[in-house]
mmCIF file of C-alpha atoms in Angstrom:
data_model
loop_
_atom_site.group_PDB
_atom_site.id
_atom_site.type_symbol
_atom_site.label_atom_id
_atom_site.label_comp_id
_atom_site.label_asym_id
_atom_site.label_seq_id
_atom_site.Cartn_x
_atom_site.Cartn_y
_atom_site.Cartn_z
ATOM 1 C CA MET W 564 -63.177 -32.460 18.348
ATOM 2 C CA ILE W 565 -61.904 -35.161 20.381
ATOM 3 C CA GLU W 566 -63.967 -38.397 20.316
ATOM 4 C CA VAL W 567 -63.448 -41.704 21.647
ATOM 5 C CA LEU W 568 -64.000 -44.647 19.629
ATOM 6 C CA GLY W 569 -64.444 -48.361 20.406
ATOM 7 C CA ASP W 570 -66.160 -50.736 22.354
ATOM 8 C CA LEU W 571 -65.514 -48.526 25.373
ATOM 9 C CA ASP W 572 -65.301 -51.053 27.951
ATOM 10 C CA SER W 573 -61.916 -49.194 29.401
ATOM 11 C CA VAL W 574 -63.898 -45.721 29.314
ATOM 12 C CA ASN W 575 -66.312 -43.725 31.581
ATOM 13 C CA THR W 576 -68.552 -42.705 29.025
ATOM 14 C CA ALA W 577 -70.292 -40.320 31.125
ATOM 15 C CA ASP W 578 -66.795 -38.348 30.933
ATOM 16 C CA TRP W 579 -67.321 -38.519 26.877
ATOM 17 C CA LYS W 580 -71.307 -37.236 26.977
ATOM 18 C CA GLY W 581 -71.815 -36.885 23.295
ATOM 19 C CA ARG W 582 -67.987 -37.478 22.075
ATOM 20 C CA SER W 583 -67.992 -41.322 22.045
ATOM 21 C CA THR W 584 -68.978 -43.748 19.086
ATOM 22 C CA ILE W 585 -69.479 -47.285 20.174
ATOM 23 C CA LEU W 586 -68.077 -49.819 17.764
ATOM 24 C CA SER W 587 -69.242 -53.226 18.968
ATOM 25 C CA ASP W 588 -67.669 -55.931 16.472
ATOM 26 C CA ASP W 589 -65.741 -58.230 18.336
ATOM 27 C CA SER W 590 -64.012 -59.458 15.386
ATOM 28 C CA ALA W 591 -61.374 -56.648 15.542
ATOM 29 C CA SER W 592 -59.621 -54.513 17.955
ATOM 30 C CA ASP W 593 -60.794 -51.234 18.538
ATOM 31 C CA LEU W 594 -58.148 -49.468 16.634
ATOM 32 C CA ALA W 595 -58.891 -51.670 13.379
ATOM 33 C CA LYS W 596 -62.669 -50.651 13.860
ATOM 34 C CA SER W 597 -61.494 -46.940 14.428
ATOM 35 C CA LEU W 598 -59.455 -46.978 11.272
ATOM 36 C CA GLY W 599 -62.447 -48.399 9.203
ATOM 37 C CA LEU W 600 -64.598 -45.955 10.502
ATOM 38 C CA LEU W 601 -62.156 -42.627 10.020
ATOM 39 C CA VAL W 602 -61.977 -44.189 6.292
ATOM 40 C CA ASP W 603 -65.863 -43.843 6.137
ATOM 41 C CA ARG W 604 -65.778 -40.771 7.282
ATOM 42 C CA GLY W 605 -63.322 -39.405 4.786
ATOM 43 C CA PHE W 606 -60.125 -39.503 6.104
ATOM 44 C CA THR W 607 -57.063 -40.404 4.225
ATOM 45 C CA GLU W 608 -54.388 -39.623 6.510
ATOM 46 C CA VAL W 609 -54.416 -40.832 10.367
ATOM 47 C CA ASP W 610 -51.295 -40.288 12.951
ATOM 48 C CA ILE W 611 -51.750 -42.581 16.168
ATOM 49 C CA VAL W 612 -50.179 -41.022 19.205
ATOM 50 C CA GLY W 613 -49.330 -43.094 22.282
ATOM 51 C CA ILE W 614 -48.947 -46.698 20.913
ATOM 52 C CA ASP W 615 -46.223 -47.509 23.758
ATOM 53 C CA GLY W 616 -46.987 -49.167 27.060
ATOM 54 C CA GLY W 617 -49.680 -51.772 27.761
ATOM 55 C CA SER W 618 -49.668 -55.632 27.639
ATOM 56 C CA PRO W 619 -47.434 -57.343 24.979
ATOM 57 C CA ASP W 620 -50.752 -58.383 23.276
ATOM 58 C CA HIS W 621 -52.197 -54.984 22.980
ATOM 59 C CA ILE W 622 -48.648 -53.846 21.784
ATOM 60 C CA LEU W 623 -48.603 -56.515 19.110
ATOM 61 C CA GLY W 624 -52.108 -55.959 18.119
ATOM 62 C CA THR W 625 -51.181 -52.341 17.338
ATOM 63 C CA TRP W 626 -48.442 -53.423 14.867
ATOM 64 C CA ALA W 627 -51.117 -56.017 13.529
ATOM 65 C CA THR W 628 -53.557 -53.671 13.085
ATOM 66 C CA LEU W 629 -51.075 -52.278 10.097
ATOM 67 C CA THR W 630 -51.833 -55.364 8.245
ATOM 68 C CA GLU W 631 -55.659 -54.943 8.366
ATOM 69 C CA ALA W 632 -56.152 -51.436 8.028
ATOM 70 C CA PRO W 633 -58.038 -49.953 5.166
ATOM 71 C CA VAL W 634 -55.971 -49.639 1.777
ATOM 72 C CA GLY W 635 -55.383 -45.922 0.946
ATOM 73 C CA LEU W 636 -55.069 -44.804 4.514
ATOM 74 C CA SER W 637 -51.620 -43.247 5.362
ATOM 75 C CA ILE W 638 -50.922 -44.328 8.639
ATOM 76 C CA GLN W 639 -48.220 -43.357 11.051
ATOM 77 C CA LEU W 640 -47.388 -44.545 14.651
ATOM 78 C CA HIS W 641 -45.932 -42.323 16.971
ATOM 79 C CA HIS W 642 -44.121 -44.031 19.804
ATOM 80 C CA SER W 643 -41.357 -43.152 22.414
ATOM 81 C CA GLY W 644 -38.326 -44.138 19.783
ATOM 82 C CA GLY W 645 -39.780 -42.423 16.751
ATOM 83 C CA ILE W 646 -42.422 -42.946 14.004
ATOM 84 C CA THR W 647 -43.272 -45.830 12.065
ATOM 85 C CA LYS W 648 -45.168 -45.423 8.905
ATOM 86 C CA ARG W 649 -46.785 -48.252 7.016
ATOM 87 C CA LEU W 650 -46.290 -49.054 3.634
ATOM 88 C CA HIS W 651 -48.829 -50.384 1.442
ATOM 89 C CA PRO W 652 -48.016 -51.662 -2.060
ATOM 90 C CA ASP W 653 -51.209 -49.704 -3.384
ATOM 91 C CA ASP W 654 -49.247 -46.368 -1.890
ATOM 92 C CA GLY W 655 -46.510 -46.985 -4.595
ATOM 93 C CA THR W 656 -43.066 -46.180 -3.845
ATOM 94 C CA LEU W 657 -42.045 -44.174 -0.595
ATOM 95 C CA GLU W 658 -39.371 -41.742 -0.965
ATOM 96 C CA PHE W 659 -37.819 -39.637 2.016
ATOM 97 C CA LEU W 660 -34.953 -37.983 2.742
ATOM 98 C CA ILE W 661 -33.151 -38.104 6.408
ATOM 99 C CA PRO W 662 -30.138 -36.724 7.576
ATOM 100 C CA LYS W 663 -26.836 -38.896 6.665
ATOM 101 C CA ASP W 664 -25.939 -42.034 9.376
ATOM 102 C CA ASP W 665 -29.492 -41.413 10.616
ATOM 103 C CA GLN W 666 -31.074 -45.069 11.149
ATOM 104 C CA PHE W 667 -34.195 -46.638 10.037
ATOM 105 C CA SER W 668 -35.420 -50.087 9.795
ATOM 106 C CA VAL W 669 -37.524 -52.002 7.427
ATOM 107 C CA PHE W 670 -40.197 -54.818 8.872
ATOM 108 C CA ALA W 671 -42.122 -56.946 6.393
ATOM 109 C CA LEU W 672 -45.802 -57.547 8.396
ATOM 110 C CA GLU W 673 -46.750 -60.072 5.605
ATOM 111 C CA SER W 674 -44.281 -62.099 3.475
ATOM 112 C CA CYS W 675 -43.140 -59.892 0.630
ATOM 113 C CA GLN W 676 -41.585 -61.428 -2.353
ATOM 114 C CA LYS W 677 -40.148 -57.951 -4.006
ATOM 115 C CA VAL W 678 -38.968 -55.482 -1.675
ATOM 116 C CA SER W 679 -36.494 -52.622 -3.285
ATOM 117 C CA ILE W 680 -34.621 -50.274 -1.030
ATOM 118 C CA SER W 681 -32.250 -47.649 -2.515
ATOM 119 C CA GLY W 682 -30.289 -45.009 -1.550
ATOM 120 C CA ALA W 683 -29.415 -46.546 1.918
ATOM 121 C CA ARG W 684 -26.589 -48.037 3.171
ATOM 122 C CA TRP W 685 -27.641 -51.637 2.617
ATOM 123 C CA ASN W 686 -30.136 -51.546 -0.519
ATOM 124 C CA LEU W 687 -32.512 -54.330 -1.449
ATOM 125 C CA ASP W 688 -33.317 -55.174 -5.369
ATOM 126 C CA SER W 689 -36.244 -57.066 -5.532
ATOM 127 C CA GLU W 690 -35.527 -59.176 -2.717
ATOM 128 C CA SER W 691 -37.892 -61.385 -0.830
ATOM 129 C CA LEU W 692 -38.471 -60.303 3.042
ATOM 130 C CA ASN W 693 -40.467 -61.925 5.767
ATOM 131 C CA PHE W 694 -40.676 -60.953 9.481
ATOM 132 C CA SER W 695 -37.598 -61.168 10.621
ATOM 133 C CA THR W 696 -34.427 -58.869 11.581
ATOM 134 C CA LYS W 697 -33.153 -58.308 8.050
ATOM 135 C CA GLY W 698 -34.033 -54.870 7.563
ATOM 136 C CA LEU W 699 -32.943 -53.809 11.085
ATOM 137 C CA HIS W 700 -31.016 -50.438 11.552
ATOM 138 C CA ASN W 701 -30.458 -49.393 7.960
ATOM 139 C CA GLN W 702 -28.578 -45.934 7.552
ATOM 140 C CA SER W 703 -29.036 -43.041 5.497
ATOM 141 C CA THR W 704 -26.163 -42.350 3.217
ATOM 142 C CA GLY W 705 -27.687 -38.742 2.883
ATOM 143 C CA GLU W 706 -29.407 -39.333 -0.528
ATOM 144 C CA LYS W 707 -33.162 -39.866 -1.298
ATOM 145 C CA ILE W 708 -34.259 -43.219 -0.146
ATOM 146 C CA SER W 709 -36.870 -45.051 -1.932
ATOM 147 C CA ILE W 710 -38.680 -48.027 -0.579
ATOM 148 C CA LYS W 711 -41.126 -50.248 -2.860
ATOM 149 C CA THR W 712 -42.881 -53.386 -1.838
ATOM 150 C CA ASP W 713 -45.489 -56.049 -2.829
ATOM 151 C CA GLY W 714 -46.541 -56.450 0.778
ATOM 152 C CA ILE W 715 -47.183 -54.410 3.694
ATOM 153 C CA LEU W 716 -44.137 -53.004 5.631
ATOM 154 C CA ALA W 717 -43.329 -50.844 8.658
ATOM 155 C CA ILE W 718 -40.702 -48.165 8.318
ATOM 156 C CA ILE W 719 -39.672 -46.971 11.682
ATOM 157 C CA PHE W 720 -37.567 -43.977 11.750
ATOM 158 C CA GLN W 721 -35.608 -43.372 14.932
ATOM 159 C CA SER W 722 -36.001 -40.168 17.000
#
């Protein structure tokens, strides 16, 4: 079943008869509230489609939600340039294999003191990483890539 979640201020609720849930807490975005509700309903993985477009504050708010989202929830954002995966320290090590020379980027969404990346063209060994361009455009060497962190990261895979 398709359901719309949020404060529903931009939705014609008549179009969603019986398929909407109002989340009225104004202290968080609709996306953040929706992720909390999905965890309460037992979901452990969420794919968010269509994050491109809109005003700059809403776009940045989507990325900020990755820092507010509940622990234990695997989140992937699907956008026109590819897919972004949130890595939370409680998730452990993220391991993946992508074709040689394919690019990926790693952004710290909060201050991280120990970020390790191995198997890539540019590796890190328990280095600090803040919200910056330091992790922009890394490349696969064709080997398994491993990423571990003590903070929240966004790993962007380009399509």
